[in-house]
Amino acid sequence: MVTLDEAFALARDESGLAVVSTLRADQTIQSSLINAGPLTHPGTGEPALGFVTYGRVKLANLRARPQIAVTFRQGWQWATVEGRAELAGPDDHRPWLDSPEALARLLRDVFSAAGGTHDDWDEYDRIMREQRRTAVLIAPTRIYSNG
């Protein structure tokens, strides 16, 4: 069995670079490249995988069908995290996300979990607000790999 931390370790040196796959309405797969990382879910306290997005297609898919798969790789070694996505952002309110400041902290936490750093967090926050960025938190239901 592979853990969330072991899956992420494959992409740690590449800021959590991973392929995320969501399900379209016609039941085909939509994939894209993201940066993701493990963190503690702010509402449940459970381990989660998170990434930040503003992709219209990805968000529409996840709002309608929250099933998601994220695959990390290093060379020929890979690990996939499957689960259900929970969206938290300006258009996806959560009871545990009670203020704009709490959302800003969450977006920073998710960015940092993927290995991101920033020289000007105020600028980062401004851009996240302007682009209406959303945190995607995945409660893992299955983690597997080829190793």
PDB file of C-alpha atoms in Angstrom:
ATOM      1  CA  MET A   1       0.000   0.000   0.000  1.00  0.00           C
ATOM      2  CA  VAL A   2       1.232   3.487  -0.873  1.00  0.00           C
ATOM      3  CA  THR A   3       0.674   6.479   1.425  1.00  0.00           C
ATOM      4  CA  LEU A   4      -0.231   9.998   0.393  1.00  0.00           C
ATOM      5  CA  ASP A   5       3.224  11.227   1.446  1.00  0.00           C
ATOM      6  CA  GLU A   6       4.928   8.470  -0.574  1.00  0.00           C
ATOM      7  CA  ALA A   7       2.873   9.362  -3.661  1.00  0.00           C
ATOM      8  CA  PHE A   8       3.751  13.060  -3.309  1.00  0.00           C
ATOM      9  CA  ALA A   9       7.449  12.233  -2.717  1.00  0.00           C
ATOM     10  CA  LEU A  10       7.702  11.194  -6.377  1.00  0.00           C
ATOM     11  CA  ALA A  11       7.078  14.807  -7.448  1.00  0.00           C
ATOM     12  CA  ARG A  12       8.482  16.712  -4.459  1.00  0.00           C
ATOM     13  CA  ASP A  13      11.505  17.932  -6.462  1.00  0.00           C
ATOM     14  CA  GLU A  14       9.170  19.265  -9.164  1.00  0.00           C
ATOM     15  CA  SER A  15       6.862  21.259  -6.841  1.00  0.00           C
ATOM     16  CA  GLY A  16       4.276  18.498  -6.780  1.00  0.00           C
ATOM     17  CA  LEU A  17       3.819  18.402 -10.553  1.00  0.00           C
ATOM     18  CA  ALA A  18       1.014  15.954 -11.321  1.00  0.00           C
ATOM     19  CA  VAL A  19      -1.653  15.058 -13.851  1.00  0.00           C
ATOM     20  CA  VAL A  20      -5.209  15.531 -12.619  1.00  0.00           C
ATOM     21  CA  SER A  21      -8.131  13.772 -14.292  1.00  0.00           C
ATOM     22  CA  THR A  22     -11.788  14.678 -13.941  1.00  0.00           C
ATOM     23  CA  LEU A  23     -14.934  13.249 -15.486  1.00  0.00           C
ATOM     24  CA  ARG A  24     -16.814  15.203 -18.166  1.00  0.00           C
ATOM     25  CA  ALA A  25     -20.596  15.102 -18.519  1.00  0.00           C
ATOM     26  CA  ASP A  26     -20.246  12.702 -21.470  1.00  0.00           C
ATOM     27  CA  GLN A  27     -18.273  10.326 -19.190  1.00  0.00           C
ATOM     28  CA  THR A  28     -14.936  10.942 -20.939  1.00  0.00           C
ATOM     29  CA  ILE A  29     -11.804  11.986 -19.058  1.00  0.00           C
ATOM     30  CA  GLN A  30     -10.410  15.532 -18.972  1.00  0.00           C
ATOM     31  CA  SER A  31      -6.775  15.771 -17.813  1.00  0.00           C
ATOM     32  CA  SER A  32      -4.420  18.646 -17.105  1.00  0.00           C
ATOM     33  CA  LEU A  33      -1.147  19.401 -15.376  1.00  0.00           C
ATOM     34  CA  ILE A  34      -1.199  20.887 -11.862  1.00  0.00           C
ATOM     35  CA  ASN A  35       0.940  21.305  -8.744  1.00  0.00           C
ATOM     36  CA  ALA A  36      -0.477  19.426  -5.754  1.00  0.00           C
ATOM     37  CA  GLY A  37       0.629  18.580  -2.253  1.00  0.00           C
ATOM     38  CA  PRO A  38      -0.475  16.851   0.940  1.00  0.00           C
ATOM     39  CA  LEU A  39      -1.916  18.860   3.818  1.00  0.00           C
ATOM     40  CA  THR A  40      -4.359  18.569   6.682  1.00  0.00           C
ATOM     41  CA  HIS A  41      -7.932  19.316   5.656  1.00  0.00           C
ATOM     42  CA  PRO A  42      -8.908  22.510   7.537  1.00  0.00           C
ATOM     43  CA  GLY A  43     -12.461  21.326   8.126  1.00  0.00           C
ATOM     44  CA  THR A  44     -11.975  17.664   9.031  1.00  0.00           C
ATOM     45  CA  GLY A  45      -8.396  17.497  10.300  1.00  0.00           C
ATOM     46  CA  GLU A  46      -7.866  14.464   8.037  1.00  0.00           C
ATOM     47  CA  PRO A  47      -5.024  14.030   5.505  1.00  0.00           C
ATOM     48  CA  ALA A  48      -5.896  15.523   2.128  1.00  0.00           C
ATOM     49  CA  LEU A  49      -4.301  16.290  -1.202  1.00  0.00           C
ATOM     50  CA  GLY A  50      -4.747  19.845  -2.409  1.00  0.00           C
ATOM     51  CA  PHE A  51      -4.235  22.036  -5.424  1.00  0.00           C
ATOM     52  CA  VAL A  52      -5.374  25.493  -6.526  1.00  0.00           C
ATOM     53  CA  THR A  53      -7.211  26.094  -9.788  1.00  0.00           C
ATOM     54  CA  TYR A  54      -9.346  28.507 -11.724  1.00  0.00           C
ATOM     55  CA  GLY A  55      -9.872  26.263 -14.739  1.00  0.00           C
ATOM     56  CA  ARG A  56     -13.496  26.594 -15.854  1.00  0.00           C
ATOM     57  CA  VAL A  57     -13.717  23.068 -17.274  1.00  0.00           C
ATOM     58  CA  LYS A  58     -12.065  21.384 -14.300  1.00  0.00           C
ATOM     59  CA  LEU A  59     -14.248  23.269 -11.804  1.00  0.00           C
ATOM     60  CA  ALA A  60     -17.455  22.566 -13.748  1.00  0.00           C
ATOM     61  CA  ASN A  61     -16.559  18.879 -13.916  1.00  0.00           C
ATOM     62  CA  LEU A  62     -15.777  18.701 -10.192  1.00  0.00           C
ATOM     63  CA  ARG A  63     -18.920  20.591  -9.155  1.00  0.00           C
ATOM     64  CA  ALA A  64     -21.063  18.080 -11.043  1.00  0.00           C
ATOM     65  CA  ARG A  65     -18.925  14.966 -10.556  1.00  0.00           C
ATOM     66  CA  PRO A  66     -16.401  15.220  -7.706  1.00  0.00           C
ATOM     67  CA  GLN A  67     -14.570  12.012  -8.588  1.00  0.00           C
ATOM     68  CA  ILE A  68     -10.914  12.792  -9.250  1.00  0.00           C
ATOM     69  CA  ALA A  69      -7.577  11.095  -9.846  1.00  0.00           C
ATOM     70  CA  VAL A  70      -4.156  12.723  -9.419  1.00  0.00           C
ATOM     71  CA  THR A  71      -1.029  10.974 -10.694  1.00  0.00           C
ATOM     72  CA  PHE A  72       2.504  11.826  -9.585  1.00  0.00           C
ATOM     73  CA  ARG A  73       5.566  10.434 -11.353  1.00  0.00           C
ATOM     74  CA  GLN A  74       9.329  10.300 -11.245  1.00  0.00           C
ATOM     75  CA  GLY A  75      10.871   8.581 -14.235  1.00  0.00           C
ATOM     76  CA  TRP A  76       8.889   5.391 -14.759  1.00  0.00           C
ATOM     77  CA  GLN A  77       7.693   5.251 -11.140  1.00  0.00           C
ATOM     78  CA  TRP A  78       4.176   6.609 -10.611  1.00  0.00           C
ATOM     79  CA  ALA A  79       1.469   6.753  -7.941  1.00  0.00           C
ATOM     80  CA  THR A  80      -2.175   7.723  -8.267  1.00  0.00           C
ATOM     81  CA  VAL A  81      -4.411   9.232  -5.594  1.00  0.00           C
ATOM     82  CA  GLU A  82      -8.148   8.788  -6.179  1.00  0.00           C
ATOM     83  CA  GLY A  83     -10.903  10.402  -4.174  1.00  0.00           C
ATOM     84  CA  ARG A  84     -13.653  12.955  -4.005  1.00  0.00           C
ATOM     85  CA  ALA A  85     -12.883  16.619  -4.483  1.00  0.00           C
ATOM     86  CA  GLU A  86     -14.210  19.303  -2.194  1.00  0.00           C
ATOM     87  CA  LEU A  87     -14.049  22.832  -3.600  1.00  0.00           C
ATOM     88  CA  ALA A  88     -13.398  25.841  -1.380  1.00  0.00           C
ATOM     89  CA  GLY A  89     -13.321  29.271  -2.951  1.00  0.00           C
ATOM     90  CA  PRO A  90     -15.224  32.448  -3.763  1.00  0.00           C
ATOM     91  CA  ASP A  91     -17.947  30.470  -5.557  1.00  0.00           C
ATOM     92  CA  ASP A  92     -17.732  27.349  -3.384  1.00  0.00           C
ATOM     93  CA  HIS A  93     -18.386  28.328   0.222  1.00  0.00           C
ATOM     94  CA  ARG A  94     -17.703  25.925   3.085  1.00  0.00           C
ATOM     95  CA  PRO A  95     -18.863  26.331   6.692  1.00  0.00           C
ATOM     96  CA  TRP A  96     -15.286  25.979   7.951  1.00  0.00           C
ATOM     97  CA  LEU A  97     -14.136  28.735   5.590  1.00  0.00           C
ATOM     98  CA  ASP A  98     -15.672  31.711   7.338  1.00  0.00           C
ATOM     99  CA  SER A  99     -13.869  34.738   5.892  1.00  0.00           C
ATOM    100  CA  PRO A 100     -11.865  36.015   2.921  1.00  0.00           C
ATOM    101  CA  GLU A 101      -8.796  35.838   5.173  1.00  0.00           C
ATOM    102  CA  ALA A 102      -9.438  32.137   5.853  1.00  0.00           C
ATOM    103  CA  LEU A 103      -9.623  31.492   2.095  1.00  0.00           C
ATOM    104  CA  ALA A 104      -6.369  33.413   1.555  1.00  0.00           C
ATOM    105  CA  ARG A 105      -4.680  31.283   4.256  1.00  0.00           C
ATOM    106  CA  LEU A 106      -6.024  28.083   2.689  1.00  0.00           C
ATOM    107  CA  LEU A 107      -4.787  29.035  -0.791  1.00  0.00           C
ATOM    108  CA  ARG A 108      -1.359  29.812   0.671  1.00  0.00           C
ATOM    109  CA  ASP A 109      -1.329  26.521   2.581  1.00  0.00           C
ATOM    110  CA  VAL A 110      -2.226  24.506  -0.515  1.00  0.00           C
ATOM    111  CA  PHE A 111       0.390  26.350  -2.616  1.00  0.00           C
ATOM    112  CA  SER A 112       3.030  25.750   0.058  1.00  0.00           C
ATOM    113  CA  ALA A 113       2.069  22.076   0.441  1.00  0.00           C
ATOM    114  CA  ALA A 114       2.964  21.582  -3.216  1.00  0.00           C
ATOM    115  CA  GLY A 115       6.382  23.125  -2.579  1.00  0.00           C
ATOM    116  CA  GLY A 116       5.529  26.640  -3.697  1.00  0.00           C
ATOM    117  CA  THR A 117       7.129  29.714  -2.200  1.00  0.00           C
ATOM    118  CA  HIS A 118       6.464  33.389  -2.775  1.00  0.00           C
ATOM    119  CA  ASP A 119       8.427  36.581  -2.139  1.00  0.00           C
ATOM    120  CA  ASP A 120       5.308  38.741  -1.760  1.00  0.00           C
ATOM    121  CA  TRP A 121       2.334  36.994  -0.151  1.00  0.00           C
ATOM    122  CA  ASP A 122       0.187  40.131  -0.409  1.00  0.00           C
ATOM    123  CA  GLU A 123       0.684  40.081  -4.187  1.00  0.00           C
ATOM    124  CA  TYR A 124      -0.076  36.340  -4.244  1.00  0.00           C
ATOM    125  CA  ASP A 125      -3.317  36.968  -2.316  1.00  0.00           C
ATOM    126  CA  ARG A 126      -4.305  39.786  -4.683  1.00  0.00           C
ATOM    127  CA  ILE A 127      -3.820  37.606  -7.768  1.00  0.00           C
ATOM    128  CA  MET A 128      -5.738  34.711  -6.197  1.00  0.00           C
ATOM    129  CA  ARG A 129      -8.665  37.058  -5.451  1.00  0.00           C
ATOM    130  CA  GLU A 130      -8.644  38.626  -8.929  1.00  0.00           C
ATOM    131  CA  GLN A 131      -8.548  35.230 -10.649  1.00  0.00           C
ATOM    132  CA  ARG A 132     -11.151  33.788  -8.265  1.00  0.00           C
ATOM    133  CA  ARG A 133      -8.920  30.838  -7.497  1.00  0.00           C
ATOM    134  CA  THR A 134     -10.399  27.820  -5.772  1.00  0.00           C
ATOM    135  CA  ALA A 135      -8.763  25.262  -3.502  1.00  0.00           C
ATOM    136  CA  VAL A 136      -9.459  21.651  -4.419  1.00  0.00           C
ATOM    137  CA  LEU A 137      -9.138  19.319  -1.432  1.00  0.00           C
ATOM    138  CA  ILE A 138      -9.177  15.591  -2.075  1.00  0.00           C
ATOM    139  CA  ALA A 139     -10.018  13.067   0.595  1.00  0.00           C
ATOM    140  CA  PRO A 140      -8.095  10.021  -0.666  1.00  0.00           C
ATOM    141  CA  THR A 141     -10.152   6.850  -1.081  1.00  0.00           C
ATOM    142  CA  ARG A 142      -7.534   4.841  -2.969  1.00  0.00           C
ATOM    143  CA  ILE A 143      -3.780   5.267  -3.494  1.00  0.00           C
ATOM    144  CA  TYR A 144      -1.851   2.883  -5.712  1.00  0.00           C
ATOM    145  CA  SER A 145       1.360   2.730  -7.725  1.00  0.00           C
ATOM    146  CA  ASN A 146       3.442   0.591 -10.011  1.00  0.00           C
ATOM    147  CA  GLY A 147       6.098   0.098  -7.309  1.00  0.00           C
TER     148      GLY A 147
END
